[in-house]
Short mmCIF file of C-alpha atoms in Angstrom, two decimals:
data_model
loop_
_atom_site.label_atom_id
_atom_site.label_comp_id
_atom_site.label_asym_id
_atom_site.label_seq_id
_atom_site.Cartn_x
_atom_site.Cartn_y
_atom_site.Cartn_z
CA ILE A 296 -109.78 -57.71 -19.81
CA ILE A 297 -110.18 -55.53 -17.46
CA SER A 298 -108.80 -52.28 -18.75
CA LEU A 299 -106.98 -51.18 -21.53
CA ALA A 300 -103.60 -49.30 -20.69
CA LEU A 301 -102.30 -47.12 -22.70
CA LYS A 302 -98.06 -46.37 -22.68
CA PRO A 303 -96.70 -43.59 -26.23
CA ILE A 304 -93.92 -44.54 -27.52
CA LEU A 305 -91.83 -41.02 -28.87
CA THR A 306 -88.94 -41.28 -32.07
CA THR A 307 -87.97 -37.90 -30.58
CA ARG A 308 -87.42 -37.30 -26.80
CA PHE A 309 -89.61 -35.59 -24.69
CA PHE A 310 -87.82 -32.50 -24.27
CA CYS A 311 -85.74 -32.29 -27.67
CA LEU A 312 -89.31 -30.96 -29.34
CA LYS A 313 -89.02 -27.75 -29.79
CA ARG A 314 -91.81 -25.87 -27.83
CA LYS A 315 -90.14 -27.80 -25.07
CA ARG A 316 -86.39 -27.05 -25.79
CA ASN A 317 -86.95 -23.09 -26.35
CA ARG A 318 -88.64 -23.13 -22.66
CA GLN A 319 -85.63 -24.77 -21.26
CA ILE A 320 -82.98 -22.46 -19.18
CA ASN A 321 -79.53 -21.97 -20.28
CA ARG A 322 -77.83 -23.22 -17.12
CA PRO A 323 -73.60 -23.23 -16.58
CA ALA A 324 -71.68 -26.18 -16.97
CA LEU A 325 -70.23 -26.01 -13.36
CA LYS A 326 -72.41 -25.46 -10.56
CA LEU A 327 -71.68 -21.67 -8.97
CA GLN A 328 -71.05 -20.78 -5.13
CA ASN A 329 -74.11 -18.47 -4.78
CA SER A 330 -76.40 -20.29 -7.27
CA SER A 331 -77.10 -23.07 -4.04
CA HIS A 332 -80.30 -23.73 -3.21
CA TYR A 333 -81.46 -24.00 0.30
CA ILE A 334 -84.58 -25.68 2.09
CA LYS A 335 -85.80 -23.12 4.88
CA ASN A 336 -89.38 -24.37 5.46
CA ILE A 337 -91.47 -27.80 4.81
CA VAL A 338 -95.90 -27.34 4.68
CA PRO A 339 -97.49 -30.14 5.37
CA VAL A 340 -99.97 -31.00 2.66
CA GLU A 341 -103.35 -33.27 2.20
CA SER A 342 -102.69 -36.40 0.38
CA VAL A 343 -104.44 -35.91 -3.02
CA PRO A 344 -104.48 -37.55 -6.62
CA VAL A 345 -101.74 -36.34 -8.66
CA LYS A 346 -100.99 -37.68 -12.62
CA CYS A 347 -97.21 -37.78 -13.35
CA ILE A 348 -94.77 -37.86 -16.23
CA GLY A 349 -91.90 -40.07 -16.45
CA VAL A 350 -88.52 -38.52 -17.05
CA ASP A 351 -87.11 -39.98 -20.51
CA SER A 352 -83.94 -41.40 -19.42
CA PRO A 353 -82.83 -44.79 -17.91
CA SER A 354 -82.86 -43.78 -14.50
CA HIS A 355 -85.74 -41.61 -14.47
CA LEU A 356 -84.98 -39.26 -12.61
CA PHE A 357 -85.62 -35.00 -12.86
CA LEU A 358 -82.89 -32.72 -12.84
CA VAL A 359 -79.51 -35.20 -12.60
CA GLY A 360 -76.87 -34.35 -14.32
CA LYS A 361 -74.23 -31.00 -14.48
CA SER A 362 -76.37 -28.78 -12.82
CA PHE A 363 -78.51 -30.98 -10.53
CA VAL A 364 -79.50 -29.81 -7.30
CA PRO A 365 -77.91 -32.12 -4.68
CA THR A 366 -79.90 -33.54 -1.76
CA HIS A 367 -77.44 -36.08 -0.33
CA ASN A 368 -73.43 -37.13 -0.56
CA THR A 369 -72.76 -41.00 0.06
CA THR A 370 -68.87 -41.71 1.15
CA ARG A 371 -68.05 -42.39 -2.57
CA ASP A 372 -70.09 -38.88 -3.87
CA GLN A 373 -67.88 -36.91 -1.16
CA ALA A 374 -64.59 -38.32 -2.23
CA LYS A 375 -66.06 -36.97 -6.12
CA ILE A 376 -66.12 -33.43 -5.47
CA VAL A 377 -62.66 -32.54 -5.52
CA TRP A 378 -61.48 -35.15 -8.18
CA THR A 379 -64.49 -33.79 -9.86
CA HIS A 380 -63.02 -30.38 -9.89
CA ILE A 381 -59.17 -32.01 -10.60
CA LYS A 382 -61.01 -33.24 -14.28
CA ASN A 383 -62.38 -30.60 -15.04
CA LEU A 384 -59.26 -28.71 -14.77
CA THR A 385 -57.51 -30.43 -16.68
CA LYS A 386 -59.65 -30.10 -19.81
CA LYS A 387 -58.84 -27.05 -19.83
CA SER A 388 -54.92 -27.47 -19.99
CA ASP A 389 -52.26 -27.95 -22.62
CA PHE A 390 -51.70 -32.07 -20.86
CA ALA A 391 -55.36 -32.95 -21.66
CA GLU A 392 -54.40 -34.71 -25.22
CA GLY A 393 -52.10 -37.11 -23.06
CA ILE A 394 -54.89 -37.81 -20.17
CA GLN A 395 -57.45 -41.17 -20.54
CA TYR A 396 -60.66 -40.14 -19.03
CA TYR A 397 -62.32 -42.86 -17.23
CA GLN A 398 -65.29 -42.68 -15.08
CA HIS A 399 -63.39 -42.85 -11.93
CA ASN A 400 -60.14 -42.01 -13.42
CA LEU A 401 -57.86 -40.31 -15.07
CA SER A 402 -55.02 -41.77 -16.96
CA ILE A 403 -51.37 -41.13 -17.79
CA GLU A 404 -50.46 -44.51 -19.42
CA ASP A 405 -47.41 -43.38 -20.69
CA THR A 406 -45.98 -42.76 -17.09
CA TRP A 407 -48.42 -45.23 -16.11
CA SER A 408 -49.61 -42.78 -13.55
CA LYS A 409 -53.53 -42.29 -11.91
CA CYS A 410 -55.44 -40.10 -10.68
CA GLU A 411 -58.89 -41.12 -7.89
CA PRO A 412 -61.18 -40.75 -6.20
CA LEU A 413 -61.16 -43.17 -3.37
CA SER A 414 -63.32 -43.30 0.31
CA SER A 415 -63.08 -44.70 3.42
CA ASP A 416 -65.22 -48.20 2.00
CA SER A 417 -62.83 -48.63 -0.30
CA LYS A 418 -61.32 -51.98 -0.23
CA SER A 419 -58.83 -50.91 -2.87
CA LEU A 420 -56.57 -48.18 -0.21
CA ASP A 421 -54.53 -50.93 1.11
CA GLY A 422 -51.58 -51.04 -1.05
CA LEU A 423 -51.63 -47.99 -2.64
CA ASP A 424 -48.48 -45.82 -3.62
CA THR A 425 -48.91 -42.40 -3.72
CA SER A 426 -47.49 -39.40 -5.11
CA PHE A 427 -50.33 -37.09 -3.91
CA ALA A 428 -53.38 -37.41 -2.00
CA SER A 429 -55.94 -35.03 -0.79
CA LEU A 430 -58.29 -36.22 1.99
CA ASP A 431 -61.45 -33.88 2.13
CA GLU A 432 -63.57 -33.19 5.05
CA LEU A 433 -61.02 -34.52 7.77
CA HIS A 434 -63.38 -33.56 10.29
CA ALA A 435 -65.64 -36.45 9.02
CA HIS A 436 -63.64 -38.90 9.47
CA PRO A 437 -64.38 -41.41 12.09
CA ASN A 438 -61.19 -43.21 12.41
CA PRO A 439 -57.53 -42.37 11.00
CA ARG A 440 -57.13 -45.20 9.16
CA VAL A 441 -58.17 -43.45 5.66
CA HIS A 442 -55.76 -40.74 6.92
CA ASP A 443 -53.16 -43.00 8.31
CA LEU A 444 -53.07 -45.15 5.16
CA ILE A 445 -52.21 -42.46 2.73
CA VAL A 446 -49.92 -40.03 4.66
CA ASP A 447 -47.44 -43.90 5.01
CA SER A 448 -48.22 -44.58 1.35
CA VAL A 449 -46.12 -41.85 -0.29
CA GLY A 450 -42.85 -42.75 1.38
CA ALA A 451 -40.98 -44.16 -1.66
CA ARG A 452 -42.07 -41.02 -3.59
CA ASP A 453 -39.40 -38.48 -3.59
CA GLN A 454 -41.59 -35.48 -3.41
CA PRO A 455 -44.98 -36.88 -1.96
CA MET A 456 -47.66 -34.74 -1.14
CA VAL A 457 -50.83 -34.76 1.09
CA LEU A 458 -53.27 -31.78 1.06
CA ILE A 459 -55.92 -31.40 4.18
CA ILE A 460 -58.98 -29.14 3.28
CA THR A 461 -61.12 -29.52 6.61
CA THR A 462 -64.33 -27.14 7.66
CA ALA A 463 -64.05 -27.23 12.08
CA GLY A 464 -65.59 -30.25 13.67
CA THR A 465 -66.74 -30.86 16.96
CA ASP A 466 -64.58 -34.34 17.54
CA GLN A 467 -62.04 -33.22 19.23
CA LEU A 468 -60.43 -36.69 20.11
CA GLY A 469 -60.62 -37.39 16.40
CA ILE A 470 -57.43 -37.36 13.81
CA CYS A 471 -58.57 -33.94 12.47
CA TYR A 472 -57.95 -31.72 15.90
CA GLN A 473 -54.59 -33.39 15.85
CA ARG A 474 -53.45 -32.64 13.25
CA ARG A 475 -54.82 -28.98 13.64
CA GLU A 476 -53.61 -28.79 17.21
CA TYR A 477 -50.24 -29.79 15.75
CA LEU A 478 -50.28 -27.11 12.85
CA THR A 479 -50.85 -24.32 15.51
CA GLN A 480 -48.22 -25.50 17.46
CA VAL A 481 -46.65 -25.74 14.20
CA LEU A 482 -47.29 -22.57 13.39
CA LYS A 483 -46.57 -20.54 16.93
CA LYS A 484 -43.26 -21.67 15.91
CA THR A 485 -43.42 -24.33 19.68
CA VAL A 486 -42.34 -26.87 17.43
CA ILE A 487 -40.30 -27.00 14.19
CA ASN A 488 -41.40 -28.98 11.06
CA ASP A 489 -40.59 -27.01 7.59
CA SER A 490 -41.93 -30.11 6.08
CA PHE A 491 -45.56 -29.68 7.45
CA PHE A 492 -47.42 -26.13 6.31
CA GLY A 493 -50.89 -24.87 7.15
CA VAL A 494 -53.29 -22.06 7.10
CA ILE A 495 -56.10 -22.00 9.30
CA TYR A 496 -59.45 -19.32 8.88
CA THR A 497 -60.68 -18.86 11.55
CA LEU A 498 -61.68 -15.91 14.70
CA ASP A 499 -59.15 -15.58 17.47
CA THR A 500 -60.54 -17.44 20.33
CA LYS A 501 -59.13 -17.66 24.26
CA LYS A 502 -59.22 -21.29 23.28
CA ASP A 503 -56.46 -20.77 20.70
CA TRP A 504 -54.51 -18.13 22.21
CA PRO A 505 -54.83 -18.29 26.30
CA GLY A 506 -53.87 -14.63 26.82
CA LEU A 507 -57.06 -13.08 25.13
CA ALA A 508 -59.51 -12.44 27.63
CA SER A 509 -63.55 -13.51 26.61
CA ILE A 510 -65.99 -11.18 24.96
CA THR A 511 -67.73 -10.92 28.40
CA SER A 512 -64.46 -10.02 30.57
CA LYS A 513 -64.63 -6.34 32.02
CA SER A 514 -61.30 -6.00 31.48
CA LYS A 515 -60.27 -2.72 29.93
CA THR A 516 -56.39 -4.05 29.61
CA LYS A 517 -56.49 -6.81 28.22
CA LYS A 518 -57.01 -7.66 24.30
CA LYS A 519 -60.37 -9.66 23.77
CA GLU A 520 -60.95 -12.97 21.63
CA ASP A 521 -63.59 -11.55 18.06
CA ASP A 522 -66.28 -11.51 18.29
CA TRP A 523 -68.64 -13.79 16.25
CA GLN A 524 -70.97 -11.07 15.96
CA ASP A 525 -68.71 -8.64 14.13
CA GLU A 526 -68.83 -8.38 10.75
CA ASP A 527 -65.86 -6.53 9.90
CA LEU A 528 -64.46 -9.80 11.14
CA TRP A 529 -65.93 -12.50 9.24
CA VAL A 530 -63.75 -12.22 6.74
CA LYS A 531 -60.88 -14.00 9.13
CA ALA A 532 -62.28 -17.31 8.56
CA MET A 533 -63.67 -16.67 5.11
CA PRO A 534 -61.54 -15.26 2.95
CA GLY A 535 -63.89 -15.90 0.14
CA LEU A 536 -66.96 -13.39 1.25
CA TRP A 537 -67.73 -10.63 -0.79
CA GLY A 538 -69.94 -7.83 0.17
CA VAL A 539 -70.64 -5.20 2.54
CA THR A 540 -70.55 -5.58 6.45
CA ALA A 541 -73.04 -3.74 8.47
CA SER A 542 -69.77 -0.94 8.82
CA GLY A 543 -69.78 -0.57 5.84
CA LYS A 544 -66.30 -2.12 4.49
CA PRO A 545 -66.50 -3.82 1.60
CA HIS A 546 -65.17 -7.60 0.43
CA GLY A 547 -64.99 -9.10 -2.86
CA ILE A 548 -66.30 -6.65 -5.03
CA ASP A 549 -65.49 -3.92 -7.52
CA GLU A 550 -66.30 -0.14 -8.01
CA ASN A 551 -69.85 -0.61 -8.92
CA GLY A 552 -70.71 -2.90 -6.36
CA ASP A 553 -70.22 -5.91 -8.09
CA GLN A 554 -68.47 -10.03 -7.15
CA ILE A 555 -65.35 -10.71 -8.02
CA LEU A 556 -64.83 -13.44 -9.88
CA GLY A 557 -63.06 -16.05 -6.93
CA TYR A 558 -65.43 -14.64 -4.06
CA MET A 559 -67.72 -16.99 -3.36
CA THR A 560 -69.49 -16.55 0.41
CA ASP A 561 -72.90 -14.21 0.06
CA ILE A 562 -72.48 -11.99 3.18
CA SER A 563 -76.12 -11.63 3.01
CA ILE A 564 -76.29 -15.24 3.20
CA VAL A 565 -73.96 -15.49 6.01
CA ARG A 566 -76.07 -12.03 7.88
CA GLU A 567 -79.11 -14.01 8.15
CA ALA A 568 -77.61 -17.35 9.41
CA ALA A 569 -76.13 -15.47 11.75
CA GLN A 570 -79.01 -13.44 12.77
CA TRP A 571 -80.48 -17.09 13.10
CA GLY A 572 -77.95 -18.21 15.61
CA ALA A 573 -78.82 -15.50 18.44
CA SER A 574 -81.62 -16.37 18.69
CA ASN A 575 -81.14 -19.69 18.72
CA PRO A 576 -77.94 -22.03 19.93
CA ALA A 577 -78.50 -25.10 17.94
CA ALA A 578 -78.17 -22.86 15.10
CA LEU A 579 -75.30 -20.49 16.61
CA ASN A 580 -73.35 -24.01 17.39
CA ASN A 581 -73.45 -25.02 13.87
CA PHE A 582 -72.50 -21.22 12.69
CA LEU A 583 -69.12 -21.19 14.60
CA CYS A 584 -68.51 -24.76 13.40
CA LYS A 585 -69.51 -24.35 9.46
CA ARG A 586 -68.87 -20.95 8.90
CA LEU A 587 -66.12 -19.30 11.52
CA ASN A 588 -64.36 -22.47 11.26
CA ILE A 589 -64.33 -22.71 14.90
CA TRP A 590 -64.33 -26.07 17.30
CA THR A 591 -67.00 -26.42 18.93
CA GLN A 592 -68.10 -29.67 22.04
CA GLN A 593 -71.25 -30.63 20.67
CA ILE A 594 -73.41 -31.28 16.89
CA ASN A 595 -76.21 -29.59 19.07
CA ARG A 596 -76.67 -27.37 21.83
CA TRP A 597 -79.72 -26.27 23.81
CA ILE A 598 -78.10 -23.11 25.51
CA ASP A 599 -75.96 -20.49 25.30
CA LEU A 600 -72.49 -20.71 27.12
CA GLN A 601 -72.52 -16.93 27.24
CA LEU A 602 -75.53 -16.71 29.17
CA TRP A 603 -74.20 -19.59 31.37
CA ASP A 604 -70.97 -17.76 31.86
CA GLN A 605 -72.87 -14.51 33.19
CA ASN A 606 -74.73 -16.84 36.07
CA ASN A 607 -72.29 -18.80 37.55
CA THR A 608 -71.68 -17.26 41.32
CA THR A 609 -69.21 -18.71 43.51
CA GLU A 610 -71.65 -18.73 46.18
CA VAL A 611 -72.97 -22.14 47.64
CA TYR A 612 -76.20 -22.16 49.96
CA ILE A 613 -76.81 -25.43 51.92
CA MET A 614 -80.44 -25.63 53.28
CA GLU A 615 -80.90 -27.85 56.07
#
């Protein structure tokens, strides 16, 4: 025998002990949008010996549950976001008793109906017979395969519906931007299609409305495109915004200044991201895309395009 090793075995779970249970935080059943956690700084430290306590769970993971803090997602996890909301909503409905709840499936056996999450790596996409489908974050789809399979799968239904939810992206050759371009034609009534409905929450840009003047234009007659730094305009892209803008306009708050239920985007967080983007071109690209739903040309950029345009010149000198 080289050394002795002791493994404590507890009949009562560690966090069920009275002194531990009394110190636990009562977390909400559903994660609130304004309770999000952000990693803003990472500081390297020296490696030192530590002691660890194993968590009493099959996976030995900490803070994994209904209120866990997510740090990454798989494709199936992404597909389950909308499905999880549907599951939670149905549990509060009058017809919840007729639903069978499984790990990855909601079923109503009397009508042979089911609701389940599917991802691009799923082997069960072919042969679908869909009544309703929700495609989440279409801008992130690498190809139109899933979109096309879903759209083709509703042909046998009397009143099918395909719901697409997405922010802006960078792939302006992909299926998401193609759908967006078609929607803009429907909204401008250059294409008539009463079966295709959509809403785009974003700022008015010269790309969508060529008649607008650019922000840097000195024209006093033409209407300019929206300035992304104008806090009063942010609500166009974020209807769920709550707080008070720099000019004093309130959004999503009551007479006491408290957040109204249903408004989930804190303007102070958006303001901080805008300030960071104003001095960092790469961060600005992400702010325009994810906060203001403005499609950009690339994921990251190293120079502000407005600054680039200001240095434009029509005179070219060739030295001989």
